[in-house]
Amino acid sequence: MLIDIFHDPVCPWCRIGKKHLFDALAQWPEKEVDIHWHPFILDNTVPADGYEFRSFMLNRKGLKAEELQYLFDSTQYAGEAAGVKLDFEKIRLAVNTKLSHRLIALAPAKVKNDVVEAIYKAYFEDGLNIGDIDVLVAIGRYYQMDSRELRLQLSDDAAVKAFVAESIFARPHGINSVPFFIINNKVKINGSHSVEMFLQAFNRAALIDISAKIW
């Protein structure tokens, strides 16, 4: 089964959706799953040093402080229900995620999903700037990636710009929000949804494949 995932590591619903997806995969009898991670940069105008998080979110959402806190609380509750931690009190910066997407692309296939989770954890649990090369190199080093080579690769402007272009390319092709999942190039899921919804999507994709083989 092929699963394409469009996401951004600063999107809390992407982390929730990822958890629901992987919980569904744990219940799915077919164990050969090929997951492709695709960048969807929510705001590439954020500088490398980031913006103060709450001020940025207040301006972006057009909310009052108490409304923003309610949004954080309800999202955190949804995360707890899914089994993931979202600590908005720890987050100090709104960050640019293009380098984190580059790290995911560079990660070896056998640890790629783990690297994705480590990036989410670094932001939502540890409050780290996942747009900072030092933070990303530390994550890569933990997964046995060569620090010196990784630093050079993350500093390659042309390669990083390619991820920005891929993110922009997704929008005219019907992907306007994340998380967004495509299963076997056929079944699309827009949003975090439930484990049961993902299992139903797996079944639909399998039935489409069977029908295609019959005809």
PDB file of C-alpha atoms in Angstrom:
ATOM      1  CA  MET A   1       0.000   0.000   0.000  1.00  0.00           C
ATOM      2  CA  LEU A   2       1.299   3.423  -0.960  1.00  0.00           C
ATOM      3  CA  ILE A   3       0.513   6.400   1.259  1.00  0.00           C
ATOM      4  CA  ASP A   4       1.429   9.962   0.311  1.00  0.00           C
ATOM      5  CA  ILE A   5       1.335  12.404   3.220  1.00  0.00           C
ATOM      6  CA  PHE A   6       1.310  16.179   2.807  1.00  0.00           C
ATOM      7  CA  HIS A   7       2.096  17.876   6.105  1.00  0.00           C
ATOM      8  CA  ASP A   8       3.894  20.636   7.958  1.00  0.00           C
ATOM      9  CA  PRO A   9       5.650  19.965  11.271  1.00  0.00           C
ATOM     10  CA  VAL A  10       4.223  23.111  12.917  1.00  0.00           C
ATOM     11  CA  CYS A  11       0.654  21.947  12.253  1.00  0.00           C
ATOM     12  CA  PRO A  12      -0.731  20.243  15.394  1.00  0.00           C
ATOM     13  CA  TRP A  13      -3.452  18.518  13.401  1.00  0.00           C
ATOM     14  CA  CYS A  14      -0.774  16.973  11.211  1.00  0.00           C
ATOM     15  CA  ARG A  15       0.715  15.333  14.272  1.00  0.00           C
ATOM     16  CA  ILE A  16      -2.720  14.139  15.372  1.00  0.00           C
ATOM     17  CA  GLY A  17      -3.479  12.842  11.872  1.00  0.00           C
ATOM     18  CA  LYS A  18      -0.133  11.063  11.724  1.00  0.00           C
ATOM     19  CA  LYS A  19      -0.886   9.313  15.019  1.00  0.00           C
ATOM     20  CA  HIS A  20      -4.328   8.218  13.807  1.00  0.00           C
ATOM     21  CA  LEU A  21      -2.836   6.939  10.553  1.00  0.00           C
ATOM     22  CA  PHE A  22      -0.142   4.885  12.247  1.00  0.00           C
ATOM     23  CA  ASP A  23      -2.619   3.517  14.798  1.00  0.00           C
ATOM     24  CA  ALA A  24      -4.773   2.399  11.864  1.00  0.00           C
ATOM     25  CA  LEU A  25      -1.774   0.821  10.133  1.00  0.00           C
ATOM     26  CA  ALA A  26      -1.061  -1.165  13.301  1.00  0.00           C
ATOM     27  CA  GLN A  27      -4.519  -2.743  12.903  1.00  0.00           C
ATOM     28  CA  TRP A  28      -4.245  -3.284   9.145  1.00  0.00           C
ATOM     29  CA  PRO A  29      -3.271  -6.836   8.087  1.00  0.00           C
ATOM     30  CA  GLU A  30      -1.195  -5.711   5.100  1.00  0.00           C
ATOM     31  CA  LYS A  31       2.230  -4.875   6.501  1.00  0.00           C
ATOM     32  CA  GLU A  32       3.989  -3.724   3.327  1.00  0.00           C
ATOM     33  CA  VAL A  33       3.386   0.014   3.388  1.00  0.00           C
ATOM     34  CA  ASP A  34       5.364   2.597   1.436  1.00  0.00           C
ATOM     35  CA  ILE A  35       5.008   6.070   2.970  1.00  0.00           C
ATOM     36  CA  HIS A  36       6.060   9.196   1.074  1.00  0.00           C
ATOM     37  CA  TRP A  37       6.306  12.482   2.983  1.00  0.00           C
ATOM     38  CA  HIS A  38       5.621  15.694   1.050  1.00  0.00           C
ATOM     39  CA  PRO A  39       6.180  19.300   2.176  1.00  0.00           C
ATOM     40  CA  PHE A  40       3.336  21.742   2.600  1.00  0.00           C
ATOM     41  CA  ILE A  41       4.912  24.864   4.059  1.00  0.00           C
ATOM     42  CA  LEU A  42       2.180  26.831   5.787  1.00  0.00           C
ATOM     43  CA  ASP A  43       4.102  30.111   5.820  1.00  0.00           C
ATOM     44  CA  ASN A  44       7.439  30.454   4.042  1.00  0.00           C
ATOM     45  CA  THR A  45       7.601  34.167   4.883  1.00  0.00           C
ATOM     46  CA  VAL A  46       8.635  33.372   8.465  1.00  0.00           C
ATOM     47  CA  PRO A  47      12.346  34.249   8.853  1.00  0.00           C
ATOM     48  CA  ALA A  48      14.993  31.803  10.024  1.00  0.00           C
ATOM     49  CA  ASP A  49      14.946  33.299  13.537  1.00  0.00           C
ATOM     50  CA  GLY A  50      11.165  32.946  13.697  1.00  0.00           C
ATOM     51  CA  TYR A  51       8.506  35.197  15.204  1.00  0.00           C
ATOM     52  CA  GLU A  52       7.221  35.370  18.750  1.00  0.00           C
ATOM     53  CA  PHE A  53       4.671  32.580  18.733  1.00  0.00           C
ATOM     54  CA  ARG A  54       1.593  33.998  20.434  1.00  0.00           C
ATOM     55  CA  SER A  55       1.793  37.377  18.728  1.00  0.00           C
ATOM     56  CA  PHE A  56       2.172  35.626  15.392  1.00  0.00           C
ATOM     57  CA  MET A  57      -0.821  33.375  16.041  1.00  0.00           C
ATOM     58  CA  LEU A  58      -3.000  36.246  17.245  1.00  0.00           C
ATOM     59  CA  ASN A  59      -2.306  38.143  14.040  1.00  0.00           C
ATOM     60  CA  ARG A  60      -2.635  35.094  11.817  1.00  0.00           C
ATOM     61  CA  LYS A  61      -5.925  33.912  13.310  1.00  0.00           C
ATOM     62  CA  GLY A  62      -7.376  37.343  14.043  1.00  0.00           C
ATOM     63  CA  LEU A  63      -8.360  36.241  17.543  1.00  0.00           C
ATOM     64  CA  LYS A  64      -8.382  37.767  20.985  1.00  0.00           C
ATOM     65  CA  ALA A  65      -5.961  36.351  23.559  1.00  0.00           C
ATOM     66  CA  GLU A  66      -8.665  34.354  25.365  1.00  0.00           C
ATOM     67  CA  GLU A  67      -9.962  32.962  22.063  1.00  0.00           C
ATOM     68  CA  LEU A  68      -6.472  31.847  21.099  1.00  0.00           C
ATOM     69  CA  GLN A  69      -6.028  30.163  24.471  1.00  0.00           C
ATOM     70  CA  TYR A  70      -9.310  28.318  23.969  1.00  0.00           C
ATOM     71  CA  LEU A  71      -8.049  27.171  20.552  1.00  0.00           C
ATOM     72  CA  PHE A  72      -4.822  25.908  22.116  1.00  0.00           C
ATOM     73  CA  ASP A  73      -6.665  24.137  24.919  1.00  0.00           C
ATOM     74  CA  SER A  74      -9.128  22.397  22.608  1.00  0.00           C
ATOM     75  CA  THR A  75      -6.359  21.329  20.224  1.00  0.00           C
ATOM     76  CA  GLN A  76      -4.275  20.048  23.118  1.00  0.00           C
ATOM     77  CA  TYR A  77      -7.263  18.053  24.336  1.00  0.00           C
ATOM     78  CA  ALA A  78      -7.666  16.526  20.860  1.00  0.00           C
ATOM     79  CA  GLY A  79      -3.984  15.612  20.947  1.00  0.00           C
ATOM     80  CA  GLU A  80      -4.344  13.935  24.333  1.00  0.00           C
ATOM     81  CA  ALA A  81      -7.314  11.950  23.037  1.00  0.00           C
ATOM     82  CA  ALA A  82      -5.167  10.758  20.125  1.00  0.00           C
ATOM     83  CA  GLY A  83      -2.202   9.978  22.374  1.00  0.00           C
ATOM     84  CA  VAL A  84       0.154  12.806  21.420  1.00  0.00           C
ATOM     85  CA  LYS A  85       1.436  15.730  23.456  1.00  0.00           C
ATOM     86  CA  LEU A  86       0.949  19.303  22.263  1.00  0.00           C
ATOM     87  CA  ASP A  87       2.457  21.715  24.765  1.00  0.00           C
ATOM     88  CA  PHE A  88       1.637  25.198  23.482  1.00  0.00           C
ATOM     89  CA  GLU A  89       3.130  26.737  26.632  1.00  0.00           C
ATOM     90  CA  LYS A  90       6.546  25.426  25.587  1.00  0.00           C
ATOM     91  CA  ILE A  91       6.398  26.906  22.083  1.00  0.00           C
ATOM     92  CA  ARG A  92       8.137  30.256  21.958  1.00  0.00           C
ATOM     93  CA  LEU A  93       8.611  30.740  18.217  1.00  0.00           C
ATOM     94  CA  ALA A  94       6.598  30.481  15.011  1.00  0.00           C
ATOM     95  CA  VAL A  95       9.227  28.975  12.714  1.00  0.00           C
ATOM     96  CA  ASN A  96       9.980  28.349   9.050  1.00  0.00           C
ATOM     97  CA  THR A  97       9.755  24.629   8.304  1.00  0.00           C
ATOM     98  CA  LYS A  98      11.548  24.322   4.956  1.00  0.00           C
ATOM     99  CA  LEU A  99      14.746  22.970   6.534  1.00  0.00           C
ATOM    100  CA  SER A 100      12.815  20.417   8.583  1.00  0.00           C
ATOM    101  CA  HIS A 101      11.227  19.140   5.374  1.00  0.00           C
ATOM    102  CA  ARG A 102      14.708  18.909   3.860  1.00  0.00           C
ATOM    103  CA  LEU A 103      15.880  16.817   6.823  1.00  0.00           C
ATOM    104  CA  ILE A 104      12.950  14.435   6.345  1.00  0.00           C
ATOM    105  CA  ALA A 105      13.846  14.009   2.679  1.00  0.00           C
ATOM    106  CA  LEU A 106      17.490  13.312   3.549  1.00  0.00           C
ATOM    107  CA  ALA A 107      16.694  10.776   6.271  1.00  0.00           C
ATOM    108  CA  PRO A 108      17.292   7.102   5.335  1.00  0.00           C
ATOM    109  CA  ALA A 109      14.092   5.225   4.549  1.00  0.00           C
ATOM    110  CA  LYS A 110      14.393   2.932   7.563  1.00  0.00           C
ATOM    111  CA  VAL A 111      14.336   5.852  10.019  1.00  0.00           C
ATOM    112  CA  LYS A 112      12.357   8.455   8.030  1.00  0.00           C
ATOM    113  CA  ASN A 113       9.111   7.997   9.969  1.00  0.00           C
ATOM    114  CA  ASP A 114      11.061   8.222  13.232  1.00  0.00           C
ATOM    115  CA  VAL A 115      12.758  11.435  12.096  1.00  0.00           C
ATOM    116  CA  VAL A 116       9.353  12.930  11.275  1.00  0.00           C
ATOM    117  CA  GLU A 117       8.129  12.099  14.760  1.00  0.00           C
ATOM    118  CA  ALA A 118      11.316  13.502  16.320  1.00  0.00           C
ATOM    119  CA  ILE A 119      10.764  16.813  14.529  1.00  0.00           C
ATOM    120  CA  TYR A 120       7.164  16.986  15.747  1.00  0.00           C
ATOM    121  CA  LYS A 121       8.305  16.185  19.284  1.00  0.00           C
ATOM    122  CA  ALA A 122      11.069  18.800  19.151  1.00  0.00           C
ATOM    123  CA  TYR A 123       8.523  21.490  18.322  1.00  0.00           C
ATOM    124  CA  PHE A 124       5.396  20.507  20.212  1.00  0.00           C
ATOM    125  CA  GLU A 125       6.963  19.005  23.338  1.00  0.00           C
ATOM    126  CA  ASP A 126      10.379  20.626  23.665  1.00  0.00           C
ATOM    127  CA  GLY A 127       9.563  24.015  22.130  1.00  0.00           C
ATOM    128  CA  LEU A 128      12.661  23.981  19.905  1.00  0.00           C
ATOM    129  CA  ASN A 129      13.198  26.006  16.737  1.00  0.00           C
ATOM    130  CA  ILE A 130      12.918  23.337  14.051  1.00  0.00           C
ATOM    131  CA  GLY A 131      13.994  25.918  11.498  1.00  0.00           C
ATOM    132  CA  ASP A 132      17.431  26.047  13.137  1.00  0.00           C
ATOM    133  CA  ILE A 133      20.156  23.961  11.506  1.00  0.00           C
ATOM    134  CA  ASP A 134      21.770  23.043  14.837  1.00  0.00           C
ATOM    135  CA  VAL A 135      18.500  21.588  16.136  1.00  0.00           C
ATOM    136  CA  LEU A 136      17.961  19.592  12.937  1.00  0.00           C
ATOM    137  CA  VAL A 137      21.542  18.314  12.810  1.00  0.00           C
ATOM    138  CA  ALA A 138      21.148  17.076  16.391  1.00  0.00           C
ATOM    139  CA  ILE A 139      18.037  15.146  15.374  1.00  0.00           C
ATOM    140  CA  GLY A 140      19.802  13.689  12.348  1.00  0.00           C
ATOM    141  CA  ARG A 141      22.860  12.727  14.401  1.00  0.00           C
ATOM    142  CA  TYR A 142      20.632  10.804  16.815  1.00  0.00           C
ATOM    143  CA  TYR A 143      19.540   8.682  13.859  1.00  0.00           C
ATOM    144  CA  GLN A 144      23.120   8.040  12.738  1.00  0.00           C
ATOM    145  CA  MET A 145      23.205  10.657   9.976  1.00  0.00           C
ATOM    146  CA  ASP A 146      26.614  12.250   9.399  1.00  0.00           C
ATOM    147  CA  SER A 147      26.583  15.675  11.100  1.00  0.00           C
ATOM    148  CA  ARG A 148      29.053  17.402   8.798  1.00  0.00           C
ATOM    149  CA  GLU A 149      27.454  16.181   5.592  1.00  0.00           C
ATOM    150  CA  LEU A 150      23.978  16.921   6.904  1.00  0.00           C
ATOM    151  CA  ARG A 151      24.927  20.479   7.811  1.00  0.00           C
ATOM    152  CA  LEU A 152      26.206  21.038   4.271  1.00  0.00           C
ATOM    153  CA  GLN A 153      23.053  19.540   2.757  1.00  0.00           C
ATOM    154  CA  LEU A 154      20.782  21.693   4.907  1.00  0.00           C
ATOM    155  CA  SER A 155      22.784  24.755   3.845  1.00  0.00           C
ATOM    156  CA  ASP A 156      22.272  24.027   0.136  1.00  0.00           C
ATOM    157  CA  ASP A 157      19.987  26.883  -0.950  1.00  0.00           C
ATOM    158  CA  ALA A 158      19.094  25.308  -4.300  1.00  0.00           C
ATOM    159  CA  ALA A 159      17.961  22.055  -2.679  1.00  0.00           C
ATOM    160  CA  VAL A 160      15.934  23.877  -0.031  1.00  0.00           C
ATOM    161  CA  LYS A 161      14.256  26.046  -2.677  1.00  0.00           C
ATOM    162  CA  ALA A 162      13.151  22.829  -4.426  1.00  0.00           C
ATOM    163  CA  PHE A 163      11.110  21.920  -1.340  1.00  0.00           C
ATOM    164  CA  VAL A 164       9.495  25.322  -1.321  1.00  0.00           C
ATOM    165  CA  ALA A 165       8.595  24.833  -4.991  1.00  0.00           C
ATOM    166  CA  GLU A 166       7.118  21.389  -4.286  1.00  0.00           C
ATOM    167  CA  SER A 167       5.004  22.855  -1.516  1.00  0.00           C
ATOM    168  CA  ILE A 168       3.700  25.586  -3.820  1.00  0.00           C
ATOM    169  CA  PHE A 169       3.040  23.000  -6.551  1.00  0.00           C
ATOM    170  CA  ALA A 170       0.661  21.064  -4.290  1.00  0.00           C
ATOM    171  CA  ARG A 171      -1.853  23.896  -3.983  1.00  0.00           C
ATOM    172  CA  PRO A 172      -3.052  24.116  -7.614  1.00  0.00           C
ATOM    173  CA  HIS A 173      -3.478  20.334  -7.541  1.00  0.00           C
ATOM    174  CA  GLY A 174      -6.253  20.423  -4.970  1.00  0.00           C
ATOM    175  CA  ILE A 175      -4.220  20.278  -1.766  1.00  0.00           C
ATOM    176  CA  ASN A 176      -5.042  23.473   0.099  1.00  0.00           C
ATOM    177  CA  SER A 177      -4.699  22.366   3.710  1.00  0.00           C
ATOM    178  CA  VAL A 178      -2.946  19.752   5.784  1.00  0.00           C
ATOM    179  CA  PRO A 179      -2.809  17.036   6.800  1.00  0.00           C
ATOM    180  CA  PHE A 180      -3.712  15.499   3.452  1.00  0.00           C
ATOM    181  CA  PHE A 181      -3.367  11.782   2.688  1.00  0.00           C
ATOM    182  CA  ILE A 182      -3.559   9.914  -0.617  1.00  0.00           C
ATOM    183  CA  ILE A 183      -3.791   6.124  -0.487  1.00  0.00           C
ATOM    184  CA  ASN A 184      -2.698   4.083  -3.512  1.00  0.00           C
ATOM    185  CA  ASN A 185      -3.027   7.207  -5.689  1.00  0.00           C
ATOM    186  CA  LYS A 186      -6.823   6.883  -5.401  1.00  0.00           C
ATOM    187  CA  VAL A 187      -8.404   7.510  -2.009  1.00  0.00           C
ATOM    188  CA  LYS A 188      -7.931  10.976  -0.517  1.00  0.00           C
ATOM    189  CA  ILE A 189      -8.344  12.027   3.096  1.00  0.00           C
ATOM    190  CA  ASN A 190      -8.274  15.706   3.971  1.00  0.00           C
ATOM    191  CA  GLY A 191      -7.809  16.256   7.695  1.00  0.00           C
ATOM    192  CA  SER A 192      -6.708  14.331  10.775  1.00  0.00           C
ATOM    193  CA  HIS A 193      -9.873  12.182  11.075  1.00  0.00           C
ATOM    194  CA  SER A 194     -10.170   9.041  13.191  1.00  0.00           C
ATOM    195  CA  VAL A 195      -8.470   5.665  13.181  1.00  0.00           C
ATOM    196  CA  GLU A 196     -11.728   4.151  11.938  1.00  0.00           C
ATOM    197  CA  MET A 197     -11.846   6.595   9.023  1.00  0.00           C
ATOM    198  CA  PHE A 198      -8.352   5.584   7.964  1.00  0.00           C
ATOM    199  CA  LEU A 199      -9.257   1.889   8.169  1.00  0.00           C
ATOM    200  CA  GLN A 200     -12.286   2.538   5.950  1.00  0.00           C
ATOM    201  CA  ALA A 201     -10.026   4.370   3.493  1.00  0.00           C
ATOM    202  CA  PHE A 202      -7.619   1.421   3.403  1.00  0.00           C
ATOM    203  CA  ASN A 203     -10.551  -0.876   2.626  1.00  0.00           C
ATOM    204  CA  ARG A 204     -11.802   1.409  -0.158  1.00  0.00           C
ATOM    205  CA  ALA A 205      -8.346   1.539  -1.713  1.00  0.00           C
ATOM    206  CA  ALA A 206      -8.085  -2.256  -1.544  1.00  0.00           C
ATOM    207  CA  LEU A 207     -11.512  -2.706  -3.167  1.00  0.00           C
ATOM    208  CA  ILE A 208     -10.573  -0.301  -5.972  1.00  0.00           C
ATOM    209  CA  ASP A 209      -7.431  -2.329  -6.605  1.00  0.00           C
ATOM    210  CA  ILE A 210      -9.416  -5.575  -6.733  1.00  0.00           C
ATOM    211  CA  SER A 211     -11.952  -4.047  -9.137  1.00  0.00           C
ATOM    212  CA  ALA A 212      -9.158  -2.781 -11.370  1.00  0.00           C
ATOM    213  CA  LYS A 213      -7.618  -6.254 -11.524  1.00  0.00           C
ATOM    214  CA  ILE A 214     -10.957  -7.859 -12.419  1.00  0.00           C
ATOM    215  CA  TRP A 215     -11.494  -5.502 -15.346  1.00  0.00           C
TER     216      TRP A 215
END
